[in-house]
Coordinates of C-alpha atoms and ligand atoms in Angstrom, one line a residue:
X877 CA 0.0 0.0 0.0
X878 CA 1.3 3.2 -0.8
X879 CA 1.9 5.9 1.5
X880 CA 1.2 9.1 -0.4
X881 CA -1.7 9.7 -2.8
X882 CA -1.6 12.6 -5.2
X883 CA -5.4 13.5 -5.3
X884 CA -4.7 16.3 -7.9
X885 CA -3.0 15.9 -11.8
X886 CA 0.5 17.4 -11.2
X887 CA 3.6 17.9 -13.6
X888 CA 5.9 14.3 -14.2
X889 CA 8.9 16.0 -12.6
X890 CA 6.9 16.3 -9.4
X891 CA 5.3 13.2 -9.6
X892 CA 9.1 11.8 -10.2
X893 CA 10.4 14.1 -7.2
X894 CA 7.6 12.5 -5.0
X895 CA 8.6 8.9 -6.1
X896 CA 12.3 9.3 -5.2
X897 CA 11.2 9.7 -2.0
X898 CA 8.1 7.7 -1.3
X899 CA 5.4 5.0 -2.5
X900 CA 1.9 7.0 -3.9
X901 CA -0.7 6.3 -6.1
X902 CA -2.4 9.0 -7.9
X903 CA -5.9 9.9 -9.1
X904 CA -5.8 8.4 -12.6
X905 CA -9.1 9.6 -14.3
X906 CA -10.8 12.6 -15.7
X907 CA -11.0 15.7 -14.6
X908 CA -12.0 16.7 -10.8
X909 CA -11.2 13.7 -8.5
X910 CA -14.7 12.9 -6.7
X911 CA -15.0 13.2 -3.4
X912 CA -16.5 10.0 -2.4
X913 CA -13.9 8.2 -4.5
X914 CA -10.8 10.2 -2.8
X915 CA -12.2 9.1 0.7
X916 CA -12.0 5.4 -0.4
X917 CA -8.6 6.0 -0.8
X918 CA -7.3 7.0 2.1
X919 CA -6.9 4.2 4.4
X920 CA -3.3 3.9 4.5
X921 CA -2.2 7.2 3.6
X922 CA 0.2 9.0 5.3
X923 CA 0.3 11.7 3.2
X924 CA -2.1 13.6 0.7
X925 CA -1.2 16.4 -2.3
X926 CA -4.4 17.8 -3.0
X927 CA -5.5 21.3 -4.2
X928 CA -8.5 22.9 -2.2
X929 CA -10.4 19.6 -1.0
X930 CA -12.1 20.1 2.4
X931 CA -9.9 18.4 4.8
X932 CA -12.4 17.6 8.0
X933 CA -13.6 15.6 10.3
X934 CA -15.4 13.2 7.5
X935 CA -12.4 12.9 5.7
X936 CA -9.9 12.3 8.6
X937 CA -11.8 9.9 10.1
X938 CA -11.1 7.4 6.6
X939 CA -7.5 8.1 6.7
X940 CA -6.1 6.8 10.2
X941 CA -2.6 7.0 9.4
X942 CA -2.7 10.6 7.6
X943 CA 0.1 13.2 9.0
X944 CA 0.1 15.5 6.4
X945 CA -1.8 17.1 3.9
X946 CA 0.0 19.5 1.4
X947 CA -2.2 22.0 -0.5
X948 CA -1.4 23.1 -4.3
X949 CA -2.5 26.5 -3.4
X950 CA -1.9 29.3 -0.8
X951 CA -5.2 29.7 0.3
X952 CA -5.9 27.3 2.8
X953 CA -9.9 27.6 4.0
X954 CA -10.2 23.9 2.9
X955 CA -8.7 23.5 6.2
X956 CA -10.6 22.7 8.8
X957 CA -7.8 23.7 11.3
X958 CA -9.9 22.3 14.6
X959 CA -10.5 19.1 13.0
X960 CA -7.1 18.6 11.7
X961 CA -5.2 19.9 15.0
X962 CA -7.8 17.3 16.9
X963 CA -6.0 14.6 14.8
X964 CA -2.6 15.7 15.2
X965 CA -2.8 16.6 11.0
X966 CA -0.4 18.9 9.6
X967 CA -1.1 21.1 6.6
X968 CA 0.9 23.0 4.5
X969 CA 0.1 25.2 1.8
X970 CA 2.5 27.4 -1.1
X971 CA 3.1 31.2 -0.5
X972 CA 5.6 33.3 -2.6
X973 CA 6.1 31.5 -5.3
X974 CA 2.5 32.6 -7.0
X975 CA 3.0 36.5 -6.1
X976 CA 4.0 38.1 -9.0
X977 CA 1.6 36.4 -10.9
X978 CA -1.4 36.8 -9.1
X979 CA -0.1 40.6 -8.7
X980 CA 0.3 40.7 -12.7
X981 CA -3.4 39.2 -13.1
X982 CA -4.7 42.1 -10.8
X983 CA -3.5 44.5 -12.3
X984 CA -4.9 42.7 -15.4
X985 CA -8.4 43.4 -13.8
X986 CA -7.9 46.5 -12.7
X987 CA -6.5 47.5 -16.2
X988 CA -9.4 45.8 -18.2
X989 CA -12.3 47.2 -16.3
X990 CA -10.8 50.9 -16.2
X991 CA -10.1 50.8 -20.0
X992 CA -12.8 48.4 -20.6
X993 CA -10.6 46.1 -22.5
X994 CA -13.1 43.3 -22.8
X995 CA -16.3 44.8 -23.8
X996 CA -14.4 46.9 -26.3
X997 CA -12.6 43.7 -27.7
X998 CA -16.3 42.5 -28.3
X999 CA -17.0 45.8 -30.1
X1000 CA -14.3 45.2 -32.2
X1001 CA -14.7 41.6 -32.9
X1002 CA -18.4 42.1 -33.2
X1003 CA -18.2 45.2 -36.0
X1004 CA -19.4 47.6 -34.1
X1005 CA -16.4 50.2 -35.0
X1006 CA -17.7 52.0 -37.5
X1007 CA -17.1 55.8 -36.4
X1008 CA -14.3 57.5 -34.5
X1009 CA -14.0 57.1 -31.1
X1010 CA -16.1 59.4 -28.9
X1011 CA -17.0 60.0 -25.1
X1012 CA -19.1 56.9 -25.2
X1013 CA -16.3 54.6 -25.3
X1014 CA -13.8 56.4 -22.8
X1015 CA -12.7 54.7 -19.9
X1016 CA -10.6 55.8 -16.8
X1017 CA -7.1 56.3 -15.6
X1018 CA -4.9 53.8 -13.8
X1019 CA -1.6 55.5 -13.4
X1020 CA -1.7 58.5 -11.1
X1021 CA -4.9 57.3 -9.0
X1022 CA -5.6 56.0 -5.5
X1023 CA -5.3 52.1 -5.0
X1024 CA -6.8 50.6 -2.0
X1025 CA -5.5 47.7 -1.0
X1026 CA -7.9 45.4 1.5
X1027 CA -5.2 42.1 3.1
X1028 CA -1.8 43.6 2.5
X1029 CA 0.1 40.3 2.4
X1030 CA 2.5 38.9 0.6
X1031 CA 0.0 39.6 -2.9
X1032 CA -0.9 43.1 -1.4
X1033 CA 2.7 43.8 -1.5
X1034 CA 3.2 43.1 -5.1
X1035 CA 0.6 44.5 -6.1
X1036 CA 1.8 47.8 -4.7
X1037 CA 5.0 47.5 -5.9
X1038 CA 3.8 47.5 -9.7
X1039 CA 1.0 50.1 -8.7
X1040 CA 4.0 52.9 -7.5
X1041 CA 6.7 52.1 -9.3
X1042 CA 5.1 51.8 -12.3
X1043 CA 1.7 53.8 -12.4
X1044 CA 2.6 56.6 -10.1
X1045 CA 0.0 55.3 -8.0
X1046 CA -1.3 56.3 -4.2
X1047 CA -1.5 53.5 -2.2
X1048 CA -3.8 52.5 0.9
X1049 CA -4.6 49.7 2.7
X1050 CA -5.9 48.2 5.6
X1051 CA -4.4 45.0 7.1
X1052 CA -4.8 42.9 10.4
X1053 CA -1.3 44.6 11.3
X1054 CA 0.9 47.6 9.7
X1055 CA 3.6 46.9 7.2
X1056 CA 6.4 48.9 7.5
X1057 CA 8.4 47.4 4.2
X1058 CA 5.5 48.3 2.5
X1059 CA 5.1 52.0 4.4
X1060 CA 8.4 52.8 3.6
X1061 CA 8.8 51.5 -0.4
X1062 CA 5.5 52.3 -1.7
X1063 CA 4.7 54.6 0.6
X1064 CA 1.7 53.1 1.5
X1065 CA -1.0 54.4 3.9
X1066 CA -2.4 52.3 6.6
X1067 CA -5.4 53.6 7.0
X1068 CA -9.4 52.0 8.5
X1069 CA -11.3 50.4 6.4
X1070 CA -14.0 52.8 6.2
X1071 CA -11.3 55.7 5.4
X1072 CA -9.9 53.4 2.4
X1073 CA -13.4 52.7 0.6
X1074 CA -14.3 56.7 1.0
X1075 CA -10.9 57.2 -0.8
X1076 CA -9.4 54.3 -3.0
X1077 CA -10.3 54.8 -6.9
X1078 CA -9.6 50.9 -7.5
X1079 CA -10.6 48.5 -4.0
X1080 CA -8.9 45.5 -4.1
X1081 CA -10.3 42.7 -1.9
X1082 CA -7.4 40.5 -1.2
X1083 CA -7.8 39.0 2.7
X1084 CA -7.9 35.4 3.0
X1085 CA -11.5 33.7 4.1
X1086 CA -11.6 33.2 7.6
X1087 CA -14.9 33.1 9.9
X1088 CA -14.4 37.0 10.1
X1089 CA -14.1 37.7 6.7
X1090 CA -16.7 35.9 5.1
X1091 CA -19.3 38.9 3.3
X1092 CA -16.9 41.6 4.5
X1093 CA -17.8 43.6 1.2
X1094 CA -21.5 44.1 1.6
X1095 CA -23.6 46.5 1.3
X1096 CA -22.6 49.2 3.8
X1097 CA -18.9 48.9 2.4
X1098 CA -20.0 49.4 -1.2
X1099 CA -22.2 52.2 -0.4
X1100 CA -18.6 54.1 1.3
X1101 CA -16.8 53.3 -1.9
X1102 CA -16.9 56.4 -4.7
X1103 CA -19.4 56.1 -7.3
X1104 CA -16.6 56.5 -9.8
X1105 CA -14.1 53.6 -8.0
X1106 CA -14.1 50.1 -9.5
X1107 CA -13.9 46.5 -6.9
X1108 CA -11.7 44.0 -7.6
X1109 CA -12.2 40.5 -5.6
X1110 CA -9.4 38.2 -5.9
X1111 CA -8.7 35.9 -2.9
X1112 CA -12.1 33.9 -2.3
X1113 CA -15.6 34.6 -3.4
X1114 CA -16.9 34.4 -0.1
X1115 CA -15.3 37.7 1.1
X1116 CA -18.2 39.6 -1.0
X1117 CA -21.8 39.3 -0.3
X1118 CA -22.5 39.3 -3.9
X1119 CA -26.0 40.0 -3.8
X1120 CA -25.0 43.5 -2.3
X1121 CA -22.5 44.0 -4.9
X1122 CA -24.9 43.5 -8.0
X1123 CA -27.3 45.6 -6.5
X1124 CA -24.5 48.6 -6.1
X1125 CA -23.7 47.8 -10.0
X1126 CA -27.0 48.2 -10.9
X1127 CA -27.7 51.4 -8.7
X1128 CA -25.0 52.8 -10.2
X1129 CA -23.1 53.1 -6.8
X1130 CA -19.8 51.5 -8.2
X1131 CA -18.3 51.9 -11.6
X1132 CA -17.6 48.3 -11.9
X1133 CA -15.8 45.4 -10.8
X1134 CA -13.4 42.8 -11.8
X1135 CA -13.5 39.4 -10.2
X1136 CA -11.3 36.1 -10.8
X1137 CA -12.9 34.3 -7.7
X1138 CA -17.4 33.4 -7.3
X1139 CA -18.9 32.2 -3.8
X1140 CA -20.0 29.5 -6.1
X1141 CA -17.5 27.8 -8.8
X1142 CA -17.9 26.7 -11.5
X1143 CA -19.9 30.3 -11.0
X1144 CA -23.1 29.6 -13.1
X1145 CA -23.4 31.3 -16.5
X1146 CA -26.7 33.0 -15.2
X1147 CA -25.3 34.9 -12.6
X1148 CA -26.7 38.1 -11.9
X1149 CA -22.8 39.7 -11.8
X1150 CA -22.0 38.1 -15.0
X1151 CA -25.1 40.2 -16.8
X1152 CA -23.3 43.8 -16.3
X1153 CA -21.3 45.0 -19.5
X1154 CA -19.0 47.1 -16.7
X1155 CA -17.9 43.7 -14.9
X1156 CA -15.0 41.8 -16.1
X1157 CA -15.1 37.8 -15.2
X1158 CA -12.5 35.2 -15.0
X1159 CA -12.5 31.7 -13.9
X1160 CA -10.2 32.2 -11.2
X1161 CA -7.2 31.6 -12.4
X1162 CA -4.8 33.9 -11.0
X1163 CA -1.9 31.7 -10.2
X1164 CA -2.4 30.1 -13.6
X1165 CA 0.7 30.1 -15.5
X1166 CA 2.8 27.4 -16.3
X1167 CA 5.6 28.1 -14.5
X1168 CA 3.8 29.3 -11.4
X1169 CA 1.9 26.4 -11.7
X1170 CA 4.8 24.1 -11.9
X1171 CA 6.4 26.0 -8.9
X1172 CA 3.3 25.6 -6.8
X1173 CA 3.2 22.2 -7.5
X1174 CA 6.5 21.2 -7.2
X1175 CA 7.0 23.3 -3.7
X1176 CA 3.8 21.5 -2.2
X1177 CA 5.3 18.0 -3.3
X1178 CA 8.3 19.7 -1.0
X1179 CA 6.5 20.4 1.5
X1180 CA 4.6 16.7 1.8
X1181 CA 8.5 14.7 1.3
X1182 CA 9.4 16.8 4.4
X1183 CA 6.5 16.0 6.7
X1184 CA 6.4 12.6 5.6
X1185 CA 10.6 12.3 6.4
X1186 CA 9.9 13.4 9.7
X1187 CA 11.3 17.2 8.8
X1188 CA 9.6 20.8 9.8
X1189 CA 7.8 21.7 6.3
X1190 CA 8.5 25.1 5.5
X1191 CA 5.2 26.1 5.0
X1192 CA 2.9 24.9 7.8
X1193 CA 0.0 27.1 7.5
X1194 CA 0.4 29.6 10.5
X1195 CA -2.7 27.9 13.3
X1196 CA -0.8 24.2 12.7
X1197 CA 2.5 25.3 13.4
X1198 CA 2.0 24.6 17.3
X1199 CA 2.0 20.6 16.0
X1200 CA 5.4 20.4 15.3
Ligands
LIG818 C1 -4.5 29.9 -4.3 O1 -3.3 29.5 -4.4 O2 -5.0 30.0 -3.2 C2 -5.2 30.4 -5.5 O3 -6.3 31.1 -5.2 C3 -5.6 29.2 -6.3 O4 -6.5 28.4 -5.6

């Protein structure tokens, strides 16, 4: 029986880095790996590679022998930390190596819904330039405006570096704590919450979901924000009542929004916010390059070979470091 299953596709190199080190079996059919066939799985397993599947009290209690459970992803609200700390469980997950990336793919948002770069794409493509370009069709300035930045983490503080050193731009935030590297080379502003949405011309949403920041975008914050600032969401859907945030696109309270991440995904094509010409969608993908997938991938399989060896992984999320 083998020690490690791989629940999640993942490059050869990492499968072959995992195999130097250990016995695994892998998930071997198409697509998505059902749940109810991963918990059959499990009895033996010391350790699991998975990306985002809810690791609790249902799925522990199949895998007796589990240690460790290494997420293909930074965000780690799959975990049920309670749960896993009861079993002695550790998980670890893969910051740093997806920053620049996701930072680029923001800015990609903030960029497309401020110069409307996909609904004018479909006036292009769709033959509906047949004048020269008036009023109708302007869009906004990045470079020179206020960004406000909601989480400043690791993300946050990539993001702001592109933002002032290469759109001129003033930068806010709110955070859990202050960040002086942040204060001092982007001259960023800690400021409240409330302050920030009264102020910021772009909001980025970028906190990870945690009990206290599930719908902290509703409908009180949307009604501080300017009506000429745009929201992007880009950590987890659930940070944004969404209902609220239709109902300020269609008041007109926000310009418009940008969002790679849904409460629900695969979000459904009739979605309310996928209706609004000023909202740009993607299927959130913003770790999704090659490489920075590869890196991800290849880090977590570090993180599992470590745990399983008996080693300190060096990325334990933060609330299971106490288990080592
Ligand atoms: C992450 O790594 O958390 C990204 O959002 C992909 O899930």
């Amino acid at each position: 029986m083998s020690e490690v299953f791989i629940a999640r596709k993942v490059p050869q190199e990492v499968e072959d880095f995992i195999g130097k080190h250990c016995e695994y079996t892998k998930w071997e059919g198409v697509g998505e790996m059902p749940r109810s066939e991963l918990l059959q799985q499990l009895g033996e397993v010391k350790g699991l590679l998975i990306n985002q599947e809810r690791i609790d009290q249902e799925l522990l209690a199949t895998a007796p022998k589990l240690k460790i459970v290494s997420n293909i992803s930074v965000g780690y609200n799959n975990f049920v930390i309670e749960d896993m700390k009861a079993k002695k469980v550790l998980g670890t997950h893969t910051p740093d190596v997806l920053n620049d990336t996701v930072a680029d793919l923001i800015f990609g948002l903030m960029l497309g819904t401020a110069r409307r770069i996909g609904e004018l794409d479909r006036y292009v493509k769709d033959g509906q330039w047949n004048k020269k370009v008036t009023a109708e069709l302007f869009g906004i300035d990045v470079h020179h405006q206020t960004l406000g930045i909601i989480g400043m983490g690791r993300i946050g503080n990539a993001l702001a570096q592109r933002a002032r050193l290469g759109f001129s731009m003033n930068i806010l935030y709110h955070s859990r704590s202050r960040k002086p590297e942040a204060e001092e080379r982007y001259a960023a502003r800690y400021c409240s919450l409330e302050d920030l949405l009264h102020k910021a011309d772009f909001v980025v949403l970028l906190t990870p979901l945690t009990p206290e920041t599930v719908n902290l975008m509703s409908s009180r914050e949307f009604s501080l924000m300017k009506r000429s600032a745009i929201f992007i969401s880009a950590s987890r859907g659930e940070t944004v009542d969404e209902v609220a945030l239709a109902e300020a696109l269609r008041e007109g309270r926000i310009r418009g929004a940008g969002l790679d991440v849904y409460k629900q995904e695969p979000v459904n094509p009739n979605h309310p916010l996928l209706q609004f010409k000023n909202v740009v969608t993607l299927p959130h993908l913003g770790s999704a390059t090659a490489s920075t997938r590869f890196a991800m991938a290849m880090l977590a399989a570090e993180n599992l070979v470590k745990g399983l060896k008996g080693e300190r992984p060096p990325h334990i999320v933060p609330e299971l470091q106490s288990l080592i």
